[in-house]
Short mmCIF file of C-alpha atoms and ligand atoms in Angstrom, two decimals:
data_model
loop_
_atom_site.label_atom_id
_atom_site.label_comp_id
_atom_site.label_asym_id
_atom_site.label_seq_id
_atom_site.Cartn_x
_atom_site.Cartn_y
_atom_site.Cartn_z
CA UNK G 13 27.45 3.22 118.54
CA UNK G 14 25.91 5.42 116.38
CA UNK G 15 25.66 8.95 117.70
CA UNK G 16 24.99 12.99 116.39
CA UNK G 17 28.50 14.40 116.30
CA UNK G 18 28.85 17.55 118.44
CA UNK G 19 29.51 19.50 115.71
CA UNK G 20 27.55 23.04 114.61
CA UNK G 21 28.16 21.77 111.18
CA UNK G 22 25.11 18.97 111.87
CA UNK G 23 22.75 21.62 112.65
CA UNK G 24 19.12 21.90 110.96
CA UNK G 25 18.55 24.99 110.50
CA UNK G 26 14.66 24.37 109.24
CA UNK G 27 14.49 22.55 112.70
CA UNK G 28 15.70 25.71 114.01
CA UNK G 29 13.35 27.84 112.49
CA UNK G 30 10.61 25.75 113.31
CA UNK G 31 11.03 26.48 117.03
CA UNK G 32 10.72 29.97 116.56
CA UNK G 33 7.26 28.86 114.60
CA UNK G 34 8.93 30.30 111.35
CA UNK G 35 8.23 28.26 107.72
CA UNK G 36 9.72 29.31 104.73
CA UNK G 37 11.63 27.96 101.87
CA UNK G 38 14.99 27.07 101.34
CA UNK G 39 16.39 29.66 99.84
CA UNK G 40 15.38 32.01 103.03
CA UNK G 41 16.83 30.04 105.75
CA UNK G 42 19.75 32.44 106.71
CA UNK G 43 23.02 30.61 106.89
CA UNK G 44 24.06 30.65 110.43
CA UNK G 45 27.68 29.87 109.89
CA UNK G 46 28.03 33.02 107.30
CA UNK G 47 26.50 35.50 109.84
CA UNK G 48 28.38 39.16 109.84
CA UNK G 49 30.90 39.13 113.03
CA UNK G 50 30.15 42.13 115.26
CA UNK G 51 31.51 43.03 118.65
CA UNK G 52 30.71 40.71 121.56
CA UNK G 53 26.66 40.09 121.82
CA UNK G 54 25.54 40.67 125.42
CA UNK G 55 21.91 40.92 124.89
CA UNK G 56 20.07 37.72 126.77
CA UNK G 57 19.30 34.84 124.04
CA UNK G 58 15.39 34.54 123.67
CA UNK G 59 14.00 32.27 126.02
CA UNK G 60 12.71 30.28 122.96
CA UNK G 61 15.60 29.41 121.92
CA UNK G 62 16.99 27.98 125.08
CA UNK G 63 14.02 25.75 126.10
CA UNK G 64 13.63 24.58 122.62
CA UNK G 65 17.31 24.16 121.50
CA UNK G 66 18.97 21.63 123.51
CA UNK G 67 21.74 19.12 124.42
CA UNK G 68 20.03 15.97 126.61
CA UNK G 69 21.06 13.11 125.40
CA UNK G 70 18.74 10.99 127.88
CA UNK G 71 15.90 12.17 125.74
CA UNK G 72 17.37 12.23 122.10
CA UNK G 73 20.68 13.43 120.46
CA UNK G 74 18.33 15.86 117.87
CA UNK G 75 18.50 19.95 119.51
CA UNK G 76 14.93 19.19 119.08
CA UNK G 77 14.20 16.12 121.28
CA UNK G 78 14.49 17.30 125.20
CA UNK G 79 12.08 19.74 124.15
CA UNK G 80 9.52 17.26 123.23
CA UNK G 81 10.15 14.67 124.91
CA UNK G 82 11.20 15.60 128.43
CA UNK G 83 7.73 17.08 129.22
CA UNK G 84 6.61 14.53 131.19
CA UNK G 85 9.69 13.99 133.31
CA UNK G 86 9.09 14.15 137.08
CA UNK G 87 10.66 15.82 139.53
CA UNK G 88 8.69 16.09 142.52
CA UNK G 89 10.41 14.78 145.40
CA UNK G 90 13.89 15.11 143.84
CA UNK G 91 17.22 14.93 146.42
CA UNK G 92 20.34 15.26 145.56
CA UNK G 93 22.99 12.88 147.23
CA UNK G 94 26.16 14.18 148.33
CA UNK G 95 28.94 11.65 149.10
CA UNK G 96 32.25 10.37 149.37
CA UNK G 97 35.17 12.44 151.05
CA UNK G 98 32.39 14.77 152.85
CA UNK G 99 32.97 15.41 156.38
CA UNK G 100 28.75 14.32 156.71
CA UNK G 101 27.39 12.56 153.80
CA UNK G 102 24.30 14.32 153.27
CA UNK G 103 20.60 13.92 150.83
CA UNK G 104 19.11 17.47 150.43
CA UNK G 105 15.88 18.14 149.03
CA UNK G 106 14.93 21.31 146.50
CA UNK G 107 13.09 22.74 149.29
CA UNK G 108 16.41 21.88 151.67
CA UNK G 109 19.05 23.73 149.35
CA UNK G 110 16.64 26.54 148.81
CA UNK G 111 16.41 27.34 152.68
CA UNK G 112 20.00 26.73 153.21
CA UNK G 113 21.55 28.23 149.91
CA UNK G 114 19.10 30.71 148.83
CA UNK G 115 18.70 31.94 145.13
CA UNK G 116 20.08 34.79 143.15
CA UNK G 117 20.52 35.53 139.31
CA UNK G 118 23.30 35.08 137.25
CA UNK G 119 23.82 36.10 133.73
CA UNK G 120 26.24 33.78 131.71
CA UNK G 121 27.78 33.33 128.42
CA UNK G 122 26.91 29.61 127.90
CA UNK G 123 29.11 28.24 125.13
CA UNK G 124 28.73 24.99 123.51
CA UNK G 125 31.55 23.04 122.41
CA UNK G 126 29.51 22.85 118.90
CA UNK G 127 30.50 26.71 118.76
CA UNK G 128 27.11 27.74 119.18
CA UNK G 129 26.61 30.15 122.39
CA UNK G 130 23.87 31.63 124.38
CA UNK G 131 23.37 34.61 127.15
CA UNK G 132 21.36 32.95 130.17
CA UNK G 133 19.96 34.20 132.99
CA UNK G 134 20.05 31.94 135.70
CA UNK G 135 18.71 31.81 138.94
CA UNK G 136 20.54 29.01 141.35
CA UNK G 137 23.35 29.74 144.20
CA UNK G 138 27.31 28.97 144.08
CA UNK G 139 28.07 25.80 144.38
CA UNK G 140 30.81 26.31 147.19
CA UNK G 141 28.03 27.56 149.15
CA UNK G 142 26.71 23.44 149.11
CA UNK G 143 30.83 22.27 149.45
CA UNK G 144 30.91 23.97 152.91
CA UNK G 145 27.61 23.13 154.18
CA UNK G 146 28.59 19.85 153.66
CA UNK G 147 32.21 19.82 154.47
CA UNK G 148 35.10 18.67 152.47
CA UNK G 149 37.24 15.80 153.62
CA UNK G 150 41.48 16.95 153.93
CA UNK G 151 42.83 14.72 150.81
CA UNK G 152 39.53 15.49 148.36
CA UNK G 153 41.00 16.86 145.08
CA UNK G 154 37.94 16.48 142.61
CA UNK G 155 34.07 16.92 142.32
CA UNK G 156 32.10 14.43 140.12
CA UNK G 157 28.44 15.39 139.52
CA UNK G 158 26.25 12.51 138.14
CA UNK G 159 22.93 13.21 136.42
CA UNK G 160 20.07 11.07 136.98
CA UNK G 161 19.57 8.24 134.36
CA UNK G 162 16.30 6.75 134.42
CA UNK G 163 15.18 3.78 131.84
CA UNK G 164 11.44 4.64 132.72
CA UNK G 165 11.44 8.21 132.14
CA UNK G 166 14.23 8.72 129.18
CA UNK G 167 14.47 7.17 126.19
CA UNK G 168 17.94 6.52 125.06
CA UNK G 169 19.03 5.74 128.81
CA UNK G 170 15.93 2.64 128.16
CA UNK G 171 17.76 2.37 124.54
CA UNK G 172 21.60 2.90 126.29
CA UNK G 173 22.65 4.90 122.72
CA UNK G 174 25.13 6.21 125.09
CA UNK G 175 26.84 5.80 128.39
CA UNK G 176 25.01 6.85 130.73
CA UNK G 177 24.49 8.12 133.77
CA UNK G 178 25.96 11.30 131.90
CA UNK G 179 28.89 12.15 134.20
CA UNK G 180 31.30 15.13 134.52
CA UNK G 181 33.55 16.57 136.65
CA UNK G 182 35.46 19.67 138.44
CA UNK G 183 39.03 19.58 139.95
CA UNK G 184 37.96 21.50 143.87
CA UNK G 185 39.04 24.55 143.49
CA UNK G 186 37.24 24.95 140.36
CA UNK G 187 34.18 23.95 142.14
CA UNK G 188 34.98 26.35 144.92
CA UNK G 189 35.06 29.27 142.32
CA UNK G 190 32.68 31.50 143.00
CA UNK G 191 31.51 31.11 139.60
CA UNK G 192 30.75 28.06 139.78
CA UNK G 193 27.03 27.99 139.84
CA UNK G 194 24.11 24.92 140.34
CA UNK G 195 21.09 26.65 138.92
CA UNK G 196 17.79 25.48 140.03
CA UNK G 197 15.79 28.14 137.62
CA UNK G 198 16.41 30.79 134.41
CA UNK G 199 14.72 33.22 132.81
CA UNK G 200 12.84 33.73 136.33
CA UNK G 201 11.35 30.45 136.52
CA UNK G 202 12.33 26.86 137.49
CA UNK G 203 14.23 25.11 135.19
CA UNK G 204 11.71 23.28 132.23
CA UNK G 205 12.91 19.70 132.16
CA UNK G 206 14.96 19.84 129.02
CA UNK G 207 17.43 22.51 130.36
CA UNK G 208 18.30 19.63 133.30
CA UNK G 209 15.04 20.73 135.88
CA UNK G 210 15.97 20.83 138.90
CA UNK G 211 18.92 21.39 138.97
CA UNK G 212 22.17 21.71 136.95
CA UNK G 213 25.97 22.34 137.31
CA UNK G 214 26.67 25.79 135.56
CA UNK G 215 30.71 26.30 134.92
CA UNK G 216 30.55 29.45 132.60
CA UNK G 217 34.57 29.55 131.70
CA UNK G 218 33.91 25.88 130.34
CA UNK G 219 32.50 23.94 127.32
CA UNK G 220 28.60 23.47 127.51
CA UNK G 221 29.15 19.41 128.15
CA UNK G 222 30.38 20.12 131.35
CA UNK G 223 27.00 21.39 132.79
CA UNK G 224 25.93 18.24 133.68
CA UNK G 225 21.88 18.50 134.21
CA UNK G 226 18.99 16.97 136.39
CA UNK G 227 22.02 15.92 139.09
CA UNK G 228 21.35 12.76 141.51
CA UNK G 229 24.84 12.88 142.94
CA UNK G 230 27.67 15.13 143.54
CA UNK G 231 30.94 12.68 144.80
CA UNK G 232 34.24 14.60 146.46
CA UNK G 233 36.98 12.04 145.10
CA UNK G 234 40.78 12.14 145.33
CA UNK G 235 41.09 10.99 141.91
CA UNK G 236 40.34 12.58 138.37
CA UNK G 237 37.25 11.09 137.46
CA UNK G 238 36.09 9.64 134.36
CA UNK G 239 33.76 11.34 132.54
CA UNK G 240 30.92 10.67 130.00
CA UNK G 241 32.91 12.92 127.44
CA UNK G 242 36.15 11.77 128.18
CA UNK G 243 35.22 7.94 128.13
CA UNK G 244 33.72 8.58 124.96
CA UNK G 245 36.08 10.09 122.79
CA UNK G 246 39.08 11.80 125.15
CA UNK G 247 41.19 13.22 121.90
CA UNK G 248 37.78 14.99 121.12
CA UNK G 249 36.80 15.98 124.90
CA UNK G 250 39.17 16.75 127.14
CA UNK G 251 38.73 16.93 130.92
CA UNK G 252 39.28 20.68 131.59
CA UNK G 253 37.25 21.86 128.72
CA UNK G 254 38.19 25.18 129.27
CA UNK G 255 36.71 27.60 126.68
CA UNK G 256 40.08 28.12 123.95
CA UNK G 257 39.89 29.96 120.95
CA UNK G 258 43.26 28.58 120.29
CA UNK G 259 42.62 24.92 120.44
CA UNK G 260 40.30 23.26 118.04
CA UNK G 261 37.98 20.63 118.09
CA UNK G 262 39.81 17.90 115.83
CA UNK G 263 37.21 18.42 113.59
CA UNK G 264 36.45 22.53 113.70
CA UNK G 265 38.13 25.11 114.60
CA UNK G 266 36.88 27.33 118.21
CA UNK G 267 37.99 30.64 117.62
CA UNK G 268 34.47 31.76 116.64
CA UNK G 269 30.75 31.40 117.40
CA UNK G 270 27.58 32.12 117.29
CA UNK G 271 25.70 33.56 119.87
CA UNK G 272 22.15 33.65 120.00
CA UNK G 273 20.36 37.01 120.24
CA UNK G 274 16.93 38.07 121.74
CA UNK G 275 14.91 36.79 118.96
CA UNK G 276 16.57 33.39 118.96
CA UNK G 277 18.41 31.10 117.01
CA UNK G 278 18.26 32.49 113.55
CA UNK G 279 19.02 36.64 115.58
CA UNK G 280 22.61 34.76 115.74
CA UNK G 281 26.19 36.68 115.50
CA UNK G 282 29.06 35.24 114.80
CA UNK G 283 32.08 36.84 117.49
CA UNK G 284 35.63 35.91 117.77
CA UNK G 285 35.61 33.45 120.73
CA UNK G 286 37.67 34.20 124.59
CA UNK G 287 40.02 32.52 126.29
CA UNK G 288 37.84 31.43 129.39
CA UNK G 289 34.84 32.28 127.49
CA UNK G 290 35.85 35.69 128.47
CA UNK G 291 35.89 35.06 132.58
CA UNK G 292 39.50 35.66 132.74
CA UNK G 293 39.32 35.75 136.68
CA UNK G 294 39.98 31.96 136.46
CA UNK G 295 43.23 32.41 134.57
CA UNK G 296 44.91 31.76 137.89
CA UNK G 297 43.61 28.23 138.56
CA UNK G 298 45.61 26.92 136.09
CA UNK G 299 48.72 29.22 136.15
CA UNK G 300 51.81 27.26 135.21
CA UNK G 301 49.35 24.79 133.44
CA UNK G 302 49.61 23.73 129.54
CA UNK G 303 46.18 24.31 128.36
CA UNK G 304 46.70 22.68 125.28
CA UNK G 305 47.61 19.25 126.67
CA UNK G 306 45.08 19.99 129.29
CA UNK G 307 42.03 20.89 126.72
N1 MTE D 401 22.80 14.93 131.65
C1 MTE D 401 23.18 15.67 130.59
N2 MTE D 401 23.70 16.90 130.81
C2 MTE D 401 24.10 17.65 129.76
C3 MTE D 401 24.01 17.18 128.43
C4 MTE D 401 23.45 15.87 128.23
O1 MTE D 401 23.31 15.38 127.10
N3 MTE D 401 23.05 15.16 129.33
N4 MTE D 401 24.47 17.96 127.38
C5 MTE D 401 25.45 19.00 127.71
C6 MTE D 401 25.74 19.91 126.61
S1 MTE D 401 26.69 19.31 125.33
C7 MTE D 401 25.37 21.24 126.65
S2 MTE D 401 25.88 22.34 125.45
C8 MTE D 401 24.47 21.74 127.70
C9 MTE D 401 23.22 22.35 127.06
O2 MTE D 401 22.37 22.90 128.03
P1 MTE D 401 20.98 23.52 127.57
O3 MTE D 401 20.30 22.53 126.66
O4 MTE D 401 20.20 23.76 128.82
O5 MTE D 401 21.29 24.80 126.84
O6 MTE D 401 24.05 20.72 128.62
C10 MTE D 401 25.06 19.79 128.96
N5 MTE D 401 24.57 18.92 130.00
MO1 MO D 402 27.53 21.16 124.21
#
């Protein structure tokens, strides 16, 4: 299986420039990865760069490919199954979750396990808000959320370059954090289909893979699930994923990154990297916990 590695080091930067409808030669394409550090970047990442620089494998491993190739995807009439140890298994519609969950904004840090990071606006609800409409079973200890994975519509699930459905998961009461966020929109607007339309798991203390997009299921289980990442390569891609400047990636170190700015992908910093990706009001879910055997 021959895949792109998650690594910043693969990136293409003349691909990069190209979203932002920028040509020049070589020796002008700034170097990303030599980028001046400066204090924390807060400033939202252009909205450029976050519909046209993407992770989705079901449409192409190149940060390129969802953009161009998920434009046809349909949504209409998407539900969302929710299943397993629920008190009443239930299939909700986008209409459905916006009467009973409403909608508000949230701006993230969204950090990619590439070290690459964005600021997002979102617009969605928390996802406890779904876990108690729903009801949780006594004896349910994790929350899988499965993305949709169909040969018709997406390429490489037709091709299976990967194994899909793309599935991740939460232990509860990380779910039940109010942090924890499904996001239905950004930037003010529904999702686009390459940032997961219509909906997506948003986890802002974790690595970027867990966001799982375009979800069909969400599963209450009593056992640690399996997950696309960790099935793939677990000494890479732990299941916690917690954003840790002090554990690397086998191959690169996390303690920095570089965080997109308001003009987009080439308006990058480079800033040291937080523990929690700086949301240090989850410290407590894993208190007595060794993060480093638990990456
Ligand atoms: N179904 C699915 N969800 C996915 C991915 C994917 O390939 N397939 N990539 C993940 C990764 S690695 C990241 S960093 C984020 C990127 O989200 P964005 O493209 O909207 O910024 O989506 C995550 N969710
Ligand atoms: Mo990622």
């Amino acid at each position: 299986m021959q895949i792109t590695d998650e690594s910043v080091f693969t990136m293409n930067r003349r691909d990069i420039l190209k979203i932002l409808g920028i040509t020049v030669g070589a020796s002008l394409i700034p170097d990303i990865l030599t980028a001046k550090e400066t204090a924390q970047q807060t400033a939202n990442t252009a909205v450029e760069a976050f519909t046209g620089y993407n992770n989705f494998y079901e449409f192409g491993m190149g940060k390129l490919d969802p953009g161009r190739r998920a434009q046809q995807f349909d949504t209409t009439n998407w539900t969302v199954d929710i299943k397993g140890m629920v008190k009443k298994p239930t299939t909700l519609s986008m209409a459905e979750m916006h009467t009973l969950f409403g909608d508000e904004e949230r701006i993230y840090r969204l950090r990619c396990v590439e070290a690459w990071a964005m600021v997002v606006p979102w617009k969605g609800f928390a996802l406890h808000k779904l876990l108690q409409h729903v009801g949780v079973q006594d004896g349910a200890k994790y929350v899988v959320f499965t993305s949709a994975a169909d040969p018709k519509q997406m390429p490489e699930v037709k091709r299976q370059s990967f194994p899909f459905p793309y599935v991740e998961g939460l232990r509860l009461d990380e779910a039940m954090h109010p942090l924890s966020f499904l996001a239905t929109g950004a930037y003010g607007k529904a999702l686009l289909p390459q940032n997961g339309a219509p909906i997506r798991l948003v986890v802002p203390w974790k690595y970027g893979f867990k966001y799982a997009k375009s979800l069909a299921t969400i599963t209450l289980t009593d056992k640690e699930p399996d997950t696309t990442w960790t099935t793939y390569s677990a000494e890479e891609y732990g299941f916690y994923a917690n954003v840790n400047p002090d554990v690397p990636h086998p191959r690169w170190p996390q303690s920095e990154e570089n965080i997109f700015g308001p003009k987009g992908v080439n308006d990058s910093v480079r800033q040291p990297t937080l523990m929690f990706n700086g949301y240090s009001e989850v410290a407590s879910l894993y208190a007595g916990m060794d993060l480093v055997k638990n990456y």
